[in-house]
Protein backbone atom coordinates (compact mmCIF):
# COMPACT_ATOMS: atom_id res chain seq x y z
CA UNK A 1 0.00 0.00 0.00
CA UNK A 2 1.29 3.46 -0.91
CA UNK A 3 1.40 6.03 1.84
CA UNK A 4 0.51 9.61 0.94
CA UNK A 5 2.37 12.19 2.98
CA UNK A 6 1.60 15.89 3.37
CA UNK A 7 4.43 16.87 1.00
CA UNK A 8 2.76 14.93 -1.84
CA UNK A 9 -0.18 17.35 -1.79
CA UNK A 10 2.02 20.42 -2.17
CA UNK A 11 4.43 19.00 -4.74
CA UNK A 12 1.37 17.61 -6.50
CA UNK A 13 -0.02 21.15 -6.76
CA UNK A 14 3.10 22.22 -8.64
CA UNK A 15 2.98 19.15 -10.89
CA UNK A 16 -0.69 19.79 -11.62
CA UNK A 17 0.04 23.42 -12.52
CA UNK A 18 2.89 22.34 -14.82
CA UNK A 19 0.77 19.70 -16.55
CA UNK A 20 -2.12 22.18 -16.94
CA UNK A 21 0.35 24.45 -18.77
CA UNK A 22 1.08 21.58 -21.19
CA UNK A 23 4.43 20.59 -19.70
CA UNK A 24 5.67 17.11 -18.84
CA UNK A 25 7.87 17.31 -15.73
CA UNK A 26 10.24 14.52 -14.75
CA UNK A 27 11.48 13.93 -11.21
CA UNK A 28 15.15 14.85 -11.29
CA UNK A 29 16.03 14.00 -7.70
CA UNK A 30 14.27 13.22 -4.43
CA UNK A 31 16.15 12.63 -1.22
CA UNK A 32 13.58 13.69 1.34
CA UNK A 33 10.39 15.69 1.87
CA UNK A 34 12.20 19.01 2.46
CA UNK A 35 12.52 19.64 -1.26
CA UNK A 36 12.13 18.08 -4.67
CA UNK A 37 13.88 18.78 -7.93
CA UNK A 38 12.17 18.47 -11.32
CA UNK A 39 13.34 18.71 -14.89
CA UNK A 40 11.05 20.39 -17.42
CA UNK A 41 11.52 21.29 -21.07
CA UNK A 42 9.38 23.82 -22.91
CA UNK A 43 9.59 25.24 -26.40
CA UNK A 44 11.56 28.15 -24.85
CA UNK A 45 14.12 26.38 -22.62
CA UNK A 46 15.00 23.42 -20.42
CA UNK A 47 14.68 23.97 -16.70
CA UNK A 48 15.67 22.40 -13.44
CA UNK A 49 13.12 23.41 -10.84
CA UNK A 50 14.23 23.36 -7.21
CA UNK A 51 11.04 23.15 -5.19
CA UNK A 52 10.15 23.80 -1.56
CA UNK A 53 6.81 24.27 0.18
CA UNK A 54 5.63 26.00 3.32
CA UNK A 55 2.16 25.90 4.91
CA UNK A 56 2.30 28.35 7.80
CA UNK A 57 2.47 31.95 6.61
CA UNK A 58 2.74 34.90 8.91
CA UNK A 59 0.37 37.85 8.70
CA UNK A 60 -3.39 38.10 8.84
CA UNK A 61 -4.24 40.22 5.78
CA UNK A 62 -1.13 39.86 3.62
CA UNK A 63 0.65 36.53 3.92
CA UNK A 64 4.40 35.90 4.08
CA UNK A 65 6.05 32.50 3.77
CA UNK A 66 9.71 32.14 4.80
CA UNK A 67 11.82 29.38 3.25
CA UNK A 68 15.08 28.61 5.02
CA UNK A 69 18.06 26.85 3.50
CA UNK A 70 20.59 24.76 5.37
CA UNK A 71 24.28 24.87 4.46
CA UNK A 72 23.82 21.49 2.75
CA UNK A 73 20.93 22.82 0.65
CA UNK A 74 22.94 25.89 -0.41
CA UNK A 75 25.83 23.61 -1.39
CA UNK A 76 23.43 21.36 -3.32
CA UNK A 77 21.85 24.34 -5.14
CA UNK A 78 25.28 25.68 -6.09
CA UNK A 79 26.37 22.28 -7.45
CA UNK A 80 23.16 21.88 -9.45
CA UNK A 81 23.67 25.33 -10.97
CA UNK A 82 27.30 24.63 -11.86
CA UNK A 83 26.73 21.13 -13.29
CA UNK A 84 23.73 21.90 -15.46
CA UNK A 85 24.79 24.90 -17.55
CA UNK A 86 22.58 23.84 -20.48
CA UNK A 87 19.48 24.04 -18.27
CA UNK A 88 18.13 27.05 -16.42
CA UNK A 89 17.86 26.61 -12.66
CA UNK A 90 14.71 28.17 -11.26
CA UNK A 91 12.93 27.88 -7.95
CA UNK A 92 9.28 27.08 -7.27
CA UNK A 93 8.19 28.10 -3.79
CA UNK A 94 4.82 26.53 -3.03
CA UNK A 95 3.10 28.83 -0.58
CA UNK A 96 0.17 27.08 1.04
CA UNK A 97 -2.09 27.49 3.99
CA UNK A 98 -4.15 25.04 5.95
CA UNK A 99 -7.39 26.94 5.29
CA UNK A 100 -7.71 26.99 1.52
CA UNK A 101 -8.86 29.92 -0.55
CA UNK A 102 -7.81 31.09 -3.99
CA UNK A 103 -5.82 34.15 -2.99
CA UNK A 104 -3.72 32.60 -0.22
CA UNK A 105 -2.30 29.67 -2.19
CA UNK A 106 0.45 30.66 -4.60
CA UNK A 107 3.44 29.22 -6.42
CA UNK A 108 6.25 31.75 -6.65
CA UNK A 109 8.65 31.14 -9.54
CA UNK A 110 12.00 32.74 -8.75
CA UNK A 111 14.87 33.01 -11.21
CA UNK A 112 18.50 32.38 -10.28
CA UNK A 113 19.53 36.06 -10.30
CA UNK A 114 16.59 36.98 -8.05
CA UNK A 115 17.46 34.14 -5.70
CA UNK A 116 21.03 35.46 -5.47
CA UNK A 117 19.74 38.96 -4.67
CA UNK A 118 17.73 37.57 -1.76
CA UNK A 119 19.90 34.74 -0.40
CA UNK A 120 23.57 35.19 0.45
CA UNK A 121 24.94 31.87 -0.81
CA UNK A 122 28.54 33.10 -0.43
CA UNK A 123 27.91 33.84 3.26
CA UNK A 124 29.45 37.29 2.97
CA UNK A 125 26.89 38.72 5.36
CA UNK A 126 26.31 36.88 8.59
CA UNK A 127 22.61 37.47 9.26
CA UNK A 128 21.42 34.12 10.49
CA UNK A 129 20.05 31.30 8.39
CA UNK A 130 19.91 31.67 4.61
CA UNK A 131 16.29 32.51 3.85
CA UNK A 132 13.97 33.68 1.08
CA UNK A 133 10.54 35.10 1.89
CA UNK A 134 7.53 35.37 -0.38
CA UNK A 135 4.86 37.96 0.46
CA UNK A 136 1.42 37.89 -1.16
CA UNK A 137 -0.47 41.16 -0.88
CA UNK A 138 -4.21 40.59 -1.25
CA UNK A 139 -5.49 41.87 -4.58
CA UNK A 140 -2.03 42.55 -6.05
CA UNK A 141 -0.91 40.86 -9.30
CA UNK A 142 2.60 40.81 -7.85
CA UNK A 143 4.34 38.72 -5.25
CA UNK A 144 7.17 40.30 -3.29
CA UNK A 145 10.38 38.46 -2.46
CA UNK A 146 13.22 39.31 -0.12
CA UNK A 147 15.50 37.37 2.19
CA UNK A 148 18.50 37.09 4.44
CA UNK A 149 20.56 39.16 1.98
CA UNK A 150 17.87 41.68 1.03
CA UNK A 151 15.69 43.43 3.61
CA UNK A 152 12.01 43.96 2.83
CA UNK A 153 12.22 47.61 3.93
CA UNK A 154 15.16 49.96 3.47
CA UNK A 155 15.04 53.51 4.86
CA UNK A 156 11.27 53.16 5.28
CA UNK A 157 10.71 52.18 1.62
CA UNK A 158 9.74 48.88 0.03
CA UNK A 159 12.93 47.04 -0.93
CA UNK A 160 11.35 43.81 -2.17
CA UNK A 161 11.64 42.36 -5.66
CA UNK A 162 8.25 42.18 -7.35
CA UNK A 163 7.51 39.10 -9.42
CA UNK A 164 4.40 38.20 -11.40
CA UNK A 165 1.98 35.77 -9.76
CA UNK A 166 1.40 34.17 -13.18
CA UNK A 167 5.07 33.56 -13.95
CA UNK A 168 4.63 29.78 -14.19
CA UNK A 169 2.65 30.19 -17.42
CA UNK A 170 5.54 32.08 -19.07
CA UNK A 171 8.03 29.20 -18.87
XYZ file of C-alpha atoms in Angstrom:
171
model
C 0.000 0.000 0.000
C 1.291 3.460 -0.907
C 1.399 6.029 1.837
C 0.506 9.606 0.942
C 2.370 12.185 2.980
C 1.605 15.888 3.368
C 4.426 16.867 1.003
C 2.760 14.928 -1.836
C -0.177 17.349 -1.794
C 2.017 20.424 -2.169
C 4.428 19.001 -4.740
C 1.369 17.608 -6.497
C -0.020 21.146 -6.759
C 3.101 22.218 -8.643
C 2.983 19.149 -10.888
C -0.689 19.788 -11.624
C 0.045 23.419 -12.523
C 2.889 22.344 -14.824
C 0.766 19.696 -16.549
C -2.118 22.177 -16.942
C 0.346 24.450 -18.766
C 1.077 21.585 -21.192
C 4.432 20.591 -19.698
C 5.671 17.108 -18.842
C 7.865 17.315 -15.726
C 10.237 14.519 -14.746
C 11.477 13.932 -11.211
C 15.150 14.846 -11.286
C 16.028 14.004 -7.699
C 14.270 13.222 -4.428
C 16.150 12.630 -1.218
C 13.581 13.691 1.344
C 10.394 15.687 1.866
C 12.199 19.006 2.457
C 12.523 19.638 -1.259
C 12.131 18.075 -4.675
C 13.876 18.780 -7.933
C 12.172 18.470 -11.316
C 13.344 18.710 -14.889
C 11.053 20.387 -17.421
C 11.523 21.293 -21.071
C 9.382 23.817 -22.913
C 9.593 25.242 -26.399
C 11.558 28.146 -24.849
C 14.123 26.380 -22.623
C 14.996 23.423 -20.418
C 14.685 23.973 -16.697
C 15.672 22.396 -13.444
C 13.121 23.413 -10.839
C 14.233 23.361 -7.213
C 11.039 23.150 -5.190
C 10.151 23.798 -1.558
C 6.807 24.268 0.180
C 5.633 25.996 3.324
C 2.164 25.898 4.906
C 2.303 28.351 7.801
C 2.473 31.946 6.605
C 2.736 34.902 8.913
C 0.367 37.849 8.696
C -3.389 38.100 8.842
C -4.237 40.219 5.778
C -1.126 39.857 3.622
C 0.646 36.531 3.921
C 4.400 35.897 4.079
C 6.055 32.499 3.772
C 9.714 32.135 4.796
C 11.816 29.378 3.253
C 15.077 28.608 5.024
C 18.062 26.850 3.498
C 20.594 24.756 5.366
C 24.281 24.875 4.462
C 23.821 21.486 2.750
C 20.934 22.823 0.650
C 22.942 25.894 -0.406
C 25.825 23.615 -1.390
C 23.429 21.359 -3.321
C 21.852 24.337 -5.137
C 25.283 25.677 -6.087
C 26.371 22.283 -7.451
C 23.158 21.879 -9.453
C 23.665 25.326 -10.975
C 27.305 24.628 -11.857
C 26.730 21.128 -13.286
C 23.730 21.903 -15.463
C 24.786 24.900 -17.548
C 22.583 23.838 -20.478
C 19.480 24.039 -18.265
C 18.129 27.053 -16.422
C 17.858 26.607 -12.661
C 14.710 28.174 -11.260
C 12.932 27.882 -7.946
C 9.284 27.082 -7.270
C 8.186 28.097 -3.794
C 4.823 26.530 -3.034
C 3.101 28.828 -0.581
C 0.168 27.078 1.042
C -2.089 27.490 3.991
C -4.154 25.042 5.952
C -7.392 26.944 5.286
C -7.706 26.992 1.523
C -8.855 29.917 -0.554
C -7.809 31.087 -3.985
C -5.817 34.147 -2.987
C -3.725 32.605 -0.219
C -2.298 29.671 -2.187
C 0.454 30.662 -4.604
C 3.438 29.224 -6.420
C 6.253 31.750 -6.655
C 8.647 31.143 -9.540
C 12.003 32.744 -8.751
C 14.867 33.013 -11.212
C 18.503 32.378 -10.281
C 19.532 36.060 -10.298
C 16.592 36.977 -8.049
C 17.461 34.137 -5.699
C 21.025 35.463 -5.468
C 19.737 38.963 -4.673
C 17.731 37.572 -1.755
C 19.900 34.744 -0.400
C 23.570 35.190 0.455
C 24.941 31.874 -0.809
C 28.536 33.102 -0.434
C 27.911 33.841 3.265
C 29.452 37.287 2.972
C 26.890 38.724 5.358
C 26.309 36.880 8.594
C 22.609 37.472 9.257
C 21.419 34.119 10.492
C 20.053 31.304 8.385
C 19.912 31.667 4.606
C 16.286 32.507 3.848
C 13.972 33.682 1.079
C 10.540 35.099 1.894
C 7.529 35.371 -0.380
C 4.861 37.957 0.458
C 1.418 37.886 -1.157
C -0.475 41.164 -0.881
C -4.208 40.586 -1.254
C -5.489 41.875 -4.584
C -2.026 42.550 -6.052
C -0.913 40.862 -9.298
C 2.601 40.810 -7.852
C 4.342 38.723 -5.245
C 7.169 40.301 -3.293
C 10.376 38.461 -2.464
C 13.223 39.308 -0.122
C 15.501 37.370 2.195
C 18.496 37.092 4.440
C 20.562 39.162 1.984
C 17.875 41.684 1.031
C 15.691 43.430 3.608
C 12.012 43.961 2.825
C 12.218 47.606 3.929
C 15.158 49.957 3.472
C 15.042 53.507 4.858
C 11.273 53.160 5.282
C 10.709 52.182 1.623
C 9.735 48.881 0.032
C 12.931 47.038 -0.929
C 11.347 43.807 -2.170
C 11.642 42.362 -5.663
C 8.252 42.177 -7.353
C 7.509 39.098 -9.421
C 4.400 38.199 -11.400
C 1.976 35.766 -9.764
C 1.398 34.166 -13.179
C 5.070 33.562 -13.953
C 4.631 29.782 -14.193
C 2.654 30.191 -17.418
C 5.543 32.075 -19.067
C 8.034 29.198 -18.874
